[in-house]
């Protein structure tokens, strides 16, 4: 497990990270979500050792990270970067060798990975002759080519079509199943919601929410339920402890604590068939908006103090 | 996990970086073509120079037989050499006197190897005719023709300047491109910044030395083909020292180019940061060429690290450097290079990830204090 504890980093007067702590479990895909300038890229660079932290520590399985361990990590920076005039396979093999593979192993691995990412036909073309989507795949391959023990990807899905997203997701899941912690950031909250096991939300350099995706949704859900039943649902307003929020033909959204909700369900079943009865969980986008809103005033004060 | 254990040493990593640097450059058509043009140019220069110098050869050293003073011990050495007339004299002193007053073109004196004496310059034809390279003594070295005085400093200076400028620009450009295309961030995840810079400098140094060696080989070949072999033995020692100074001096400049380039993020912005280094190379070049007549200036230039590469070999060639002087100058140069490389590595490390506006040098070096 990768663990950040109290990591802080400033650039001049700007406090990019302020006591950031979160963890990335082995075998799990962890989504890293935050607005522009929230500190995602800085945090990722610190994990990779590309930047140093002013305070705090990064450890894996309880051991502090050293250069040798970091070299087994795979990294895809937000700013894409490979040698434009180098052939794709050659470039990947070079990176694998920098990460400790021997020449033959590096070349074999590069070819395998390009095949997996449907890029094999372009393996011997120069990178700058590839389409943007294919360059993106090559970039992902560059992060994966040395069979990393941990993966950090900054916006890996931007610019990919849905089929390419699936291909990449498969490769990432494979790495996770092999036991590597996988952390990736994304602006596409629906993608994160669909793929991630865990979610970390950062705003203004601080972690505002982190944990298992479903637990987060449960935690941030208000006690709302939805009932769909073909018959009339007017009776619901009369149940004690129930506040109807929205009502349309055959469907009602209401607020109630667990006991009251159970009474509603019993009543509904007694009155006729029930098509759906479910607690309403907020989407990740809704949670995100909520935590960011909560965080906003605090950040403003913090900035004012710092300035 | 099947990933190999990561015990790769910094040296091996630097070697990998250097290897890529070399292979990429060797595959670049621009590099190959410019090298070929350079080599052809040198060869052409030597051939043209040889034709011109033959035209104004004085009668004493011309196609007619040359009069050579010999002492009894060397009288036999001249036999069987066509084009020379032996003029027997009593001893070494008489032979030198004969050379000095112009009654003979040269003198052949005993020794191991034999000693050849000329008045205002080395007696080229005689040196070339002897089967084993002789020691050469010039009675009035100060009277050596102006052309030769300029030629050797010019050759040393030109070779160093061309190679430093060509490879300096390449290092700068490659550094900026890595920054501009952001590949440097991917590389830094695997390789420490200092190792990356070391690899780049090492790779370029190998190429630079290779190119300089190719120029030297072509020059030797040219001299051989045009029958000017005697010049080879004349410049042997200075060239040997030049190679040593060249390698250290090149690293000095390469490190400065890499560090300067790491301050900017776009190739278009490279001019202002590269310029000061270019000037640091150009000024010594002109000083060495035009200052070769002034012993005091040359002595200073041969110790200043930025001009020592050109200055010291020239002094050795002119014969006014004591044996320990190149060693002392080399120590100064090496120490400076070590210091500059350390500083350059610091600058590179701190600025290579900062994209956008140009990074100020003072800001980079003072950052630790403010952070």
XYZ file of C-alpha atoms in Angstrom:
678
model
C 0.000 0.000 0.000
C 1.211 3.460 -0.913
C 0.722 6.008 1.817
C 1.145 9.782 1.889
C 1.334 11.325 5.348
C 1.132 15.064 5.954
C 2.743 15.973 2.624
C 3.150 19.722 2.046
C 4.756 21.652 -0.755
C 4.904 25.340 -1.606
C 5.992 27.164 -4.741
C 7.042 30.593 -3.599
C 3.999 31.968 -1.781
C 1.601 29.416 -3.190
C 0.874 26.453 -0.973
C 0.210 23.732 -3.527
C -0.186 20.904 -0.999
C -1.113 21.354 2.628
C -0.793 18.329 4.893
C -2.006 15.831 2.315
C -2.590 12.285 3.572
C -4.179 9.415 1.699
C -3.418 5.873 0.673
C -3.573 3.764 -2.476
C -4.248 0.084 -1.831
C -2.672 -2.826 -3.678
C -4.859 -4.378 -6.321
C -7.192 -1.400 -6.373
C -7.798 1.350 -8.888
C -7.831 4.643 -7.051
C -9.245 7.748 -8.705
C -7.725 11.111 -7.862
C -10.193 13.916 -8.385
C -9.905 17.664 -8.017
C -10.371 20.923 -9.844
C -7.699 22.703 -11.837
C -4.802 23.714 -9.616
C -6.079 21.607 -6.721
C -2.701 19.906 -6.317
C -3.133 16.581 -8.141
C -0.100 16.930 -10.376
C 2.112 18.166 -7.535
C 1.088 15.218 -5.370
C 1.787 12.775 -8.191
C 5.168 14.308 -8.914
C 6.080 13.985 -5.246
C 5.086 10.310 -5.221
C 7.385 9.772 -8.207
C 10.191 11.755 -6.623
C 10.263 14.136 -9.569
C 9.521 16.875 -7.026
C 10.511 16.860 -3.389
C 8.096 17.563 -0.542
C 8.700 20.367 1.943
C 7.217 18.261 4.715
C 5.579 14.868 5.217
C 6.464 11.424 3.942
C 5.578 8.920 1.266
C 5.902 5.236 2.106
C 5.089 1.914 0.528
C 4.091 -0.956 2.788
C 5.368 1.104 5.709
C 8.841 1.700 4.247
C 9.865 5.189 3.132
C 10.359 5.424 -0.629
C 13.903 5.426 -1.944
C 15.213 6.038 -5.428
C 15.569 2.328 -6.202
C 11.929 1.615 -5.307
C 10.722 4.648 -7.234
C 12.452 3.398 -10.352
C 10.093 0.427 -10.392
C 7.131 2.835 -10.587
C 5.346 3.713 -13.789
C 4.403 7.310 -14.506
C 2.355 9.084 -17.094
C 2.687 12.828 -16.645
C -0.125 15.210 -17.403
C 2.013 16.956 -19.963
C 2.542 14.206 -22.502
C 6.114 13.683 -23.428
C 8.107 11.298 -25.560
C 10.799 11.885 -28.158
C 8.853 12.959 -31.249
C 11.486 11.771 -33.710
C 12.159 8.392 -32.176
C 10.463 5.197 -33.290
C 7.767 4.013 -30.911
C 9.118 0.550 -30.086
C 12.678 1.811 -29.828
C 11.594 4.554 -27.471
C 9.718 2.160 -25.219
C 12.664 -0.223 -25.122
C 14.943 2.663 -24.161
C 12.659 3.592 -21.265
C 12.472 -0.023 -20.123
C 16.263 -0.186 -20.099
C 16.458 2.999 -18.056
C 14.205 1.222 -15.585
C 16.595 -1.713 -15.373
C 15.602 -4.138 -18.135
C 18.319 -5.658 -20.293
C 18.250 -4.897 -24.004
C 16.569 -8.111 -25.175
C 13.986 -8.070 -22.377
C 13.215 -4.425 -23.034
C 12.633 -4.958 -26.741
C 10.430 -7.996 -26.189
C 8.375 -6.189 -23.572
C 7.912 -3.130 -25.797
C 6.550 -5.248 -28.649
C 4.222 -7.213 -26.356
C 2.759 -4.089 -24.872
C 2.240 -2.418 -28.252
C 0.350 -5.502 -29.369
C -1.819 -5.400 -26.252
C -2.630 -1.732 -26.922
C -3.415 -2.376 -30.620
C -0.407 -0.343 -31.705
C 1.732 -3.162 -33.125
C 1.395 -1.983 -36.756
C 2.877 1.396 -35.815
C 5.718 0.040 -33.678
C 8.456 1.090 -36.105
C 6.993 4.463 -37.005
C 8.239 7.708 -35.593
C 6.088 8.973 -32.756
C 5.260 12.271 -34.452
C 3.663 10.429 -37.383
C 1.020 8.903 -35.092
C -2.444 10.337 -34.500
C -2.997 12.036 -31.149
C -5.008 9.097 -29.848
C -2.239 6.685 -30.794
C 0.389 8.933 -29.247
C -1.682 8.767 -26.103
C -1.555 4.980 -26.202
C 2.179 5.090 -26.711
C 2.392 7.316 -23.671
C 0.458 4.800 -21.621
C 2.731 2.071 -22.914
C 5.694 4.158 -21.732
C 4.296 4.100 -18.215
C 3.737 0.343 -18.340
C 6.699 -0.966 -20.279
C 8.836 -1.898 -17.288
C 6.061 -3.821 -15.508
C 5.816 -1.206 -12.791
C 5.215 -2.144 -9.180
C 3.040 0.962 -8.855
C 1.291 3.109 -11.443
C 0.628 6.825 -11.329
C -1.237 8.274 -14.300
C -2.189 11.902 -14.718
C -5.340 12.154 -16.855
C -4.730 8.901 -18.746
C -8.067 8.953 -20.556
C -8.175 12.437 -21.963
C -8.189 12.322 -25.723
C -9.110 8.630 -25.991
C -12.178 7.322 -27.774
C -14.450 4.970 -25.779
C -12.923 1.816 -27.287
C -9.429 2.987 -26.467
C -10.597 3.816 -22.946
C -11.737 0.216 -22.531
C -8.450 -1.145 -23.875
C -6.499 1.015 -21.476
C -8.762 0.174 -18.559
C -8.157 -3.514 -19.193
C -4.420 -3.029 -19.139
C -4.618 -0.979 -15.944
C -6.871 -3.526 -14.226
C -4.412 -6.223 -15.201
C -1.625 -4.298 -13.456
C -3.848 -3.822 -10.405
C -4.668 -7.545 -10.285
C -0.963 -8.283 -10.423
C -0.793 -6.451 -7.101
C 0.258 -2.950 -8.099
C -1.405 0.044 -6.518
C -2.841 2.170 -9.342
C -3.544 5.879 -8.908
C -4.943 7.999 -11.699
C -6.438 11.423 -11.945
C -9.277 12.427 -14.190
C -11.620 15.288 -14.859
C -14.130 12.815 -16.254
C -15.981 11.969 -13.059
C -18.251 9.476 -14.789
C -15.184 7.495 -15.883
C -13.760 7.552 -12.374
C -17.112 6.492 -10.958
C -17.337 3.583 -13.360
C -13.762 2.317 -12.939
C -12.445 3.130 -9.515
C -12.546 1.101 -6.365
C -11.409 4.054 -4.263
C -11.693 7.790 -4.699
C -9.541 10.609 -3.328
C -10.873 14.154 -3.666
C -8.499 17.085 -3.350
C -9.318 20.790 -3.258
C -7.081 23.751 -2.560
C -4.164 21.491 -1.694
C -6.085 19.524 0.943
C -7.766 16.139 0.867
C -11.464 16.734 1.383
C -12.722 13.179 1.000
C -11.123 9.791 0.514
C -12.143 6.182 0.684
C -14.035 3.320 -0.917
C -16.248 4.648 -3.669
C -19.460 3.041 -2.366
C -18.777 4.039 1.215
C -18.237 7.605 0.082
C -21.520 7.571 -1.763
C -23.258 6.178 1.300
C -21.554 8.709 3.516
C -22.574 11.642 1.407
C -26.046 10.447 0.600
C -28.903 12.189 2.326
C -31.535 9.865 3.738
C -33.532 9.863 0.532
C -35.342 7.006 -1.099
C -37.168 6.460 -4.308
C -40.340 4.409 -4.632
C -41.810 3.332 -7.949
C -45.141 1.643 -7.890
C -47.774 1.516 -10.628
C -50.641 2.540 -8.288
C -51.364 5.853 -6.696
C -48.756 6.967 -4.184
C -50.645 9.822 -2.545
C -50.897 7.906 0.739
C -47.164 8.357 1.306
C -47.487 11.926 2.498
C -49.462 10.646 5.503
C -46.787 8.258 6.804
C -45.154 9.680 9.967
C -41.507 10.819 9.547
C -41.759 11.094 5.775
C -41.217 14.281 3.788
C -42.111 14.045 0.119
C -39.655 15.891 -2.063
C -40.858 15.174 -5.532
C -43.857 13.315 -6.845
C -44.908 12.300 -10.286
C -47.164 9.599 -11.729
C -46.166 6.246 -10.160
C -42.934 7.579 -8.666
C -42.030 9.482 -5.531
C -38.806 10.755 -4.008
C -38.922 11.203 -0.254
C -36.763 11.856 2.755
C -37.062 9.558 5.775
C -34.851 7.864 8.327
C -34.291 4.106 8.012
C -37.220 3.103 10.294
C -39.703 5.324 8.477
C -38.416 4.109 5.114
C -39.051 0.503 6.168
C -42.600 1.411 7.199
C -43.133 2.937 3.741
C -41.883 -0.218 2.051
C -44.153 -2.477 4.145
C -47.135 -0.261 3.383
C -46.333 -0.125 -0.327
C -46.044 -3.891 -0.658
C -49.326 -4.286 1.211
C -51.035 -1.895 -1.212
C -49.853 -3.550 -4.415
C -46.833 -4.371 -6.634
C -43.628 -2.362 -6.153
C -41.416 -1.775 -9.190
C -38.526 -0.148 -7.327
C -37.602 0.834 -3.821
C -34.064 2.146 -3.305
C -31.993 4.544 -1.280
C -30.805 7.405 -3.461
C -27.021 7.576 -3.681
C -25.413 10.734 -5.002
C -23.217 10.443 -8.056
C -19.524 11.187 -7.706
C -20.093 14.456 -9.501
C -22.635 15.463 -6.871
C -20.340 14.497 -4.006
C -17.529 16.369 -5.693
C -19.589 19.515 -5.993
C -20.699 19.227 -2.410
C -17.242 18.735 -0.870
C -15.741 21.420 -3.039
C -18.485 23.814 -1.937
C -17.877 22.989 1.712
C -14.180 23.449 1.233
C -14.305 26.739 -0.623
C -14.654 29.191 2.298
C -11.920 27.433 4.269
C -9.498 27.634 1.349
C -10.243 31.292 0.895
C -9.368 32.010 4.527
C -6.227 29.896 4.206
C -5.115 31.820 1.151
C -5.821 35.114 2.857
C -3.658 34.122 5.810
C -0.857 32.923 3.561
C -0.933 36.092 1.474
C 6.575 -9.352 -10.184
C 8.861 -10.110 -13.066
C 10.441 -6.650 -13.202
C 14.178 -6.908 -12.752
C 15.757 -5.747 -9.559
C 16.641 -2.101 -9.806
C 20.248 -2.082 -8.836
C 21.283 -0.292 -12.008
C 24.130 2.006 -11.081
C 24.141 5.707 -11.964
C 27.115 5.040 -14.229
C 25.175 2.459 -16.219
C 22.209 4.805 -16.501
C 24.429 7.642 -17.680
C 25.915 5.243 -20.217
C 22.446 4.381 -21.520
C 21.616 8.067 -21.889
C 24.947 8.686 -23.597
C 24.378 5.754 -25.942
C 21.013 7.130 -27.052
C 22.542 10.545 -27.515
C 25.265 9.081 -29.768
C 23.057 6.790 -31.855
C 20.432 9.488 -32.386
C 23.090 11.912 -33.547
C 24.806 9.402 -35.827
C 21.469 8.702 -37.478
C 20.778 12.368 -38.040
C 21.340 13.240 -41.660
C 22.225 16.836 -40.799
C 25.022 15.679 -38.512
C 26.486 13.209 -40.997
C 26.332 15.642 -43.886
C 27.859 18.533 -41.929
C 30.672 16.288 -40.704
C 31.461 15.149 -44.219
C 31.473 18.744 -45.476
C 33.794 19.712 -42.648
C 36.228 16.884 -43.408
C 36.226 17.570 -47.130
C 36.849 21.237 -46.343
C 39.891 20.407 -44.246
C 41.320 18.140 -46.905
C 40.746 20.783 -49.559
C 42.385 23.416 -47.362
C 45.515 21.337 -46.958
C 45.785 20.526 -50.632
C 45.278 24.168 -51.638
C 47.739 25.298 -48.952
C 50.340 22.852 -50.237
C 49.959 24.064 -53.815
C 50.314 27.698 -52.732
C 53.345 27.054 -50.515
C 55.158 25.158 -53.300
C 54.701 28.146 -55.563
C 56.593 30.588 -53.359
C 59.318 28.212 -52.222
C 62.668 30.009 -52.264
C 65.356 28.763 -54.649
C 67.519 27.496 -51.769
C 64.853 24.957 -50.849
C 63.542 24.484 -54.373
C 63.908 21.787 -56.930
C 67.639 22.362 -57.412
C 69.930 20.518 -55.047
C 69.999 21.821 -51.522
C 73.257 22.497 -49.756
C 73.394 20.789 -46.385
C 76.239 21.232 -43.916
C 77.472 17.945 -42.484
C 80.045 17.150 -39.794
C 82.238 14.059 -40.139
C 79.818 11.958 -38.001
C 76.866 12.702 -40.285
C 78.591 12.852 -43.639
C 77.364 9.332 -44.465
C 73.735 10.049 -43.594
C 73.221 12.246 -46.614
C 74.509 9.759 -49.149
C 71.853 8.230 -51.318
C 69.447 11.131 -50.738
C 68.839 12.741 -54.110
C 68.567 16.492 -54.239
C 71.024 17.292 -51.478
C 74.654 18.351 -51.673
C 76.802 17.667 -48.647
C 78.970 20.585 -47.515
C 81.483 19.182 -44.998
C 82.342 21.443 -42.065
C 84.525 20.857 -39.003
C 82.078 20.768 -36.149
C 78.580 21.591 -34.906
C 79.409 25.253 -34.301
C 80.711 25.697 -37.832
C 77.617 23.981 -39.211
C 75.298 26.332 -37.292
C 77.336 29.307 -38.439
C 76.976 28.164 -42.045
C 73.220 27.862 -41.619
C 73.061 31.270 -39.989
C 74.957 33.092 -42.726
C 72.993 31.351 -45.460
C 75.813 29.462 -47.206
C 73.805 26.266 -46.637
C 70.065 25.670 -46.419
C 70.324 23.310 -43.458
C 72.707 21.314 -41.306
C 72.680 17.678 -40.305
C 74.174 17.010 -36.849
C 74.728 13.751 -34.941
C 72.414 12.635 -32.162
C 69.659 10.167 -31.431
C 67.705 10.858 -33.462
C 69.803 12.957 -35.789
C 69.372 16.697 -35.465
C 68.344 18.882 -38.364
C 69.080 22.610 -38.168
C 67.289 25.311 -40.128
C 67.606 29.079 -39.938
C 64.173 30.692 -39.982
C 62.061 27.563 -40.088
C 62.306 23.779 -40.212
C 64.110 22.558 -43.362
C 61.087 20.718 -44.690
C 62.574 18.952 -47.661
C 65.434 17.479 -45.617
C 63.128 16.387 -42.781
C 60.887 14.683 -45.297
C 63.773 12.969 -47.039
C 65.196 11.320 -43.945
C 63.890 7.848 -43.274
C 63.649 8.390 -39.516
C 62.096 11.508 -38.032
C 64.905 13.832 -36.903
C 64.999 16.351 -34.077
C 64.455 19.789 -35.536
C 66.294 22.897 -34.443
C 65.419 26.337 -35.726
C 68.066 28.997 -35.158
C 65.775 32.011 -35.396
C 62.325 30.766 -34.360
C 61.053 34.362 -34.050
C 61.638 34.820 -37.746
C 59.326 31.945 -38.574
C 57.044 33.045 -41.308
C 53.998 34.985 -40.242
C 51.790 32.479 -42.016
C 52.979 29.577 -39.911
C 52.717 31.629 -36.750
C 49.058 32.202 -37.479
C 48.315 28.871 -39.038
C 48.855 26.618 -36.040
C 46.943 28.734 -33.493
C 44.259 29.149 -36.107
C 44.016 25.387 -36.683
C 43.816 24.579 -32.970
C 41.362 27.375 -32.333
C 39.202 26.558 -35.316
C 38.908 22.856 -34.499
C 37.971 23.561 -30.892
C 35.613 26.381 -31.766
C 33.797 24.481 -34.502
C 33.353 21.374 -32.381
C 32.269 23.295 -29.276
C 29.797 25.432 -31.194
C 28.312 22.565 -33.200
C 27.968 20.216 -30.255
C 27.139 22.953 -27.783
C 24.190 23.969 -29.936
C 23.166 20.331 -30.243
C 23.290 19.746 -26.506
C 21.346 22.939 -25.893
C 18.756 22.057 -28.484
C 18.307 18.487 -27.249
C 17.963 19.686 -23.672
C 15.298 22.202 -24.627
C 13.455 19.713 -26.824
C 13.318 17.253 -23.942
C 11.870 20.024 -21.831
C 9.557 21.311 -24.539
C 8.136 17.862 -25.310
C 7.981 17.085 -21.581
C 9.749 13.778 -22.121
C 12.104 14.928 -19.400
C 9.464 14.232 -16.785
C 9.163 10.629 -17.941
C 12.947 10.326 -17.910
C 13.283 11.859 -14.458
C 10.981 9.184 -13.075
C 13.724 6.700 -13.984
C 16.937 8.720 -13.960
C 18.125 11.391 -11.505
C 18.572 14.804 -13.165
C 22.321 14.854 -12.569
C 22.772 11.439 -14.162
C 20.688 12.540 -17.121
C 22.883 15.585 -17.625
C 26.054 13.549 -17.151
C 24.888 11.106 -19.823
C 24.108 13.883 -22.267
C 27.448 15.576 -21.715
C 29.310 12.263 -21.971
C 27.514 11.270 -25.165
C 28.275 14.598 -26.797
C 31.873 14.485 -25.636
C 32.380 11.108 -27.272
C 30.900 12.415 -30.514
C 32.923 15.622 -30.299
C 36.150 13.759 -29.705
C 35.282 11.413 -32.526
C 34.691 14.294 -34.871
C 37.912 16.022 -33.787
C 39.812 12.768 -34.277
C 38.314 12.416 -37.743
C 39.467 15.948 -38.550
C 42.960 15.140 -37.292
C 43.090 11.932 -39.322
C 41.975 13.702 -42.472
C 44.555 16.424 -41.829
C 47.309 13.817 -41.414
C 46.153 12.031 -44.520
C 46.163 15.308 -46.408
C 49.688 16.169 -45.281
C 50.858 12.709 -46.268
C 49.226 12.863 -49.684
C 50.677 16.291 -50.441
C 54.137 15.240 -49.291
C 54.243 17.503 -46.256
C 54.930 14.694 -43.765
C 57.608 16.745 -42.047
C 54.913 18.998 -40.592
C 53.466 15.983 -38.789
C 56.520 15.483 -36.608
C 56.634 19.221 -35.946
C 53.139 19.408 -34.499
C 53.148 15.961 -32.829
C 53.637 17.056 -29.216
C 51.360 20.093 -29.376
C 48.636 17.958 -30.951
C 48.988 15.344 -28.216
C 48.508 18.001 -25.561
C 45.745 19.582 -27.578
C 43.743 16.325 -27.475
C 44.032 16.154 -23.683
C 43.053 19.810 -23.243
C 40.317 19.400 -25.814
C 38.531 16.615 -23.915
C 38.509 18.483 -20.598
C 37.685 21.814 -22.214
C 34.834 20.323 -24.175
C 33.217 18.935 -21.018
C 33.512 22.422 -19.505
C 31.586 23.974 -22.363
C 29.114 21.104 -22.757
C 28.051 21.355 -19.118
C 27.521 25.097 -19.458
C 25.424 24.635 -22.583
C 23.234 21.995 -20.909
C 22.680 24.099 -17.806
C 21.932 27.255 -19.781
C 19.486 25.425 -22.021
C 17.628 23.986 -19.041
C 16.606 27.525 -18.112
C 14.291 27.941 -21.099
C 11.342 25.906 -22.319
C 11.258 26.652 -26.024
C 13.927 26.397 -28.688
C 12.996 29.916 -29.851
C 14.054 31.301 -26.470
C 17.482 29.688 -26.493
C 19.383 32.648 -27.998
C 19.846 34.853 -24.937
C 20.948 32.012 -22.647
C 23.326 30.461 -25.195
C 24.919 33.731 -26.265
C 27.155 34.326 -23.221
C 28.665 30.859 -23.603
C 29.255 31.352 -27.312
C 31.085 34.570 -26.472
C 33.141 32.747 -23.857
C 34.324 30.526 -26.686
C 34.788 33.212 -29.336
C 36.819 35.780 -27.385
C 39.630 33.357 -26.454
C 39.681 32.191 -30.074
C 40.442 35.675 -31.399
C 42.828 36.465 -28.560
C 44.849 33.324 -29.225
C 45.033 33.973 -32.970
C 45.964 37.630 -32.757
C 47.910 37.350 -29.528
C 50.254 34.568 -30.582
C 52.994 37.179 -31.108
C 52.797 38.433 -27.526
C 54.433 36.026 -25.070
C 52.876 37.723 -22.032
C 49.347 37.568 -23.404
C 49.881 33.988 -24.544
C 51.117 33.017 -21.096
C 47.951 34.434 -19.539
C 45.739 32.807 -22.174
C 47.379 29.452 -21.662
C 46.261 29.445 -18.022
C 42.758 30.945 -18.292
C 40.528 27.840 -18.469
C 38.376 29.067 -21.354
C 41.355 29.773 -23.591
C 43.825 27.172 -22.281
C 42.584 24.556 -24.750
C 43.823 26.708 -27.632
C 46.512 28.707 -25.842
C 48.658 26.067 -24.205
C 49.190 23.804 -27.248
C 50.154 26.901 -29.237
C 52.800 27.824 -26.667
C 54.084 24.253 -26.736
C 54.275 24.510 -30.500
C 56.138 27.798 -30.316
C 58.499 26.155 -27.848
C 58.188 28.703 -25.059
C 56.404 26.531 -22.467
C 58.368 24.769 -19.717
C 57.544 21.072 -19.307
C 55.474 21.661 -16.180
C 53.377 24.448 -17.639
C 50.899 22.315 -19.605
C 50.489 20.125 -16.522
C 49.770 23.121 -14.291
C 47.381 24.619 -16.820
C 45.613 21.277 -17.178
C 45.142 21.095 -13.413
C 43.592 24.580 -13.427
C 41.348 23.621 -16.335
C 40.272 20.334 -14.761
C 39.502 21.992 -11.421
C 37.454 24.691 -13.137
C 35.630 22.069 -15.168
C 34.800 20.068 -12.047
C 33.432 23.173 -10.353
C 31.437 24.300 -13.361
C 30.006 20.816 -13.911
C 28.841 20.668 -10.287
C 27.228 24.091 -10.618
C 25.709 23.204 -13.984
C 24.239 20.014 -12.518
C 22.633 22.076 -9.761
C 21.151 24.541 -12.236
C 19.949 21.717 -14.485
C 18.408 19.793 -11.609
C 16.494 22.804 -10.319
C 15.264 24.256 -13.565
C 14.682 21.337 -15.914
C 11.111 20.787 -14.678
C 10.142 24.446 -14.575
C 8.329 25.175 -17.782
C 6.920 28.414 -19.053
C 8.838 31.641 -18.640
C 12.626 31.624 -18.652
C 14.059 30.709 -15.271
C 16.455 33.290 -13.828
C 19.873 31.929 -12.984
C 20.032 33.795 -9.680
C 16.619 32.476 -8.790
C 17.728 28.890 -9.394
C 20.928 29.179 -7.417
C 19.304 31.103 -4.574
C 16.211 28.969 -4.300
C 17.371 26.835 -1.423
C 17.579 29.939 0.730
C 14.023 31.062 0.036
C 12.231 27.701 -0.140
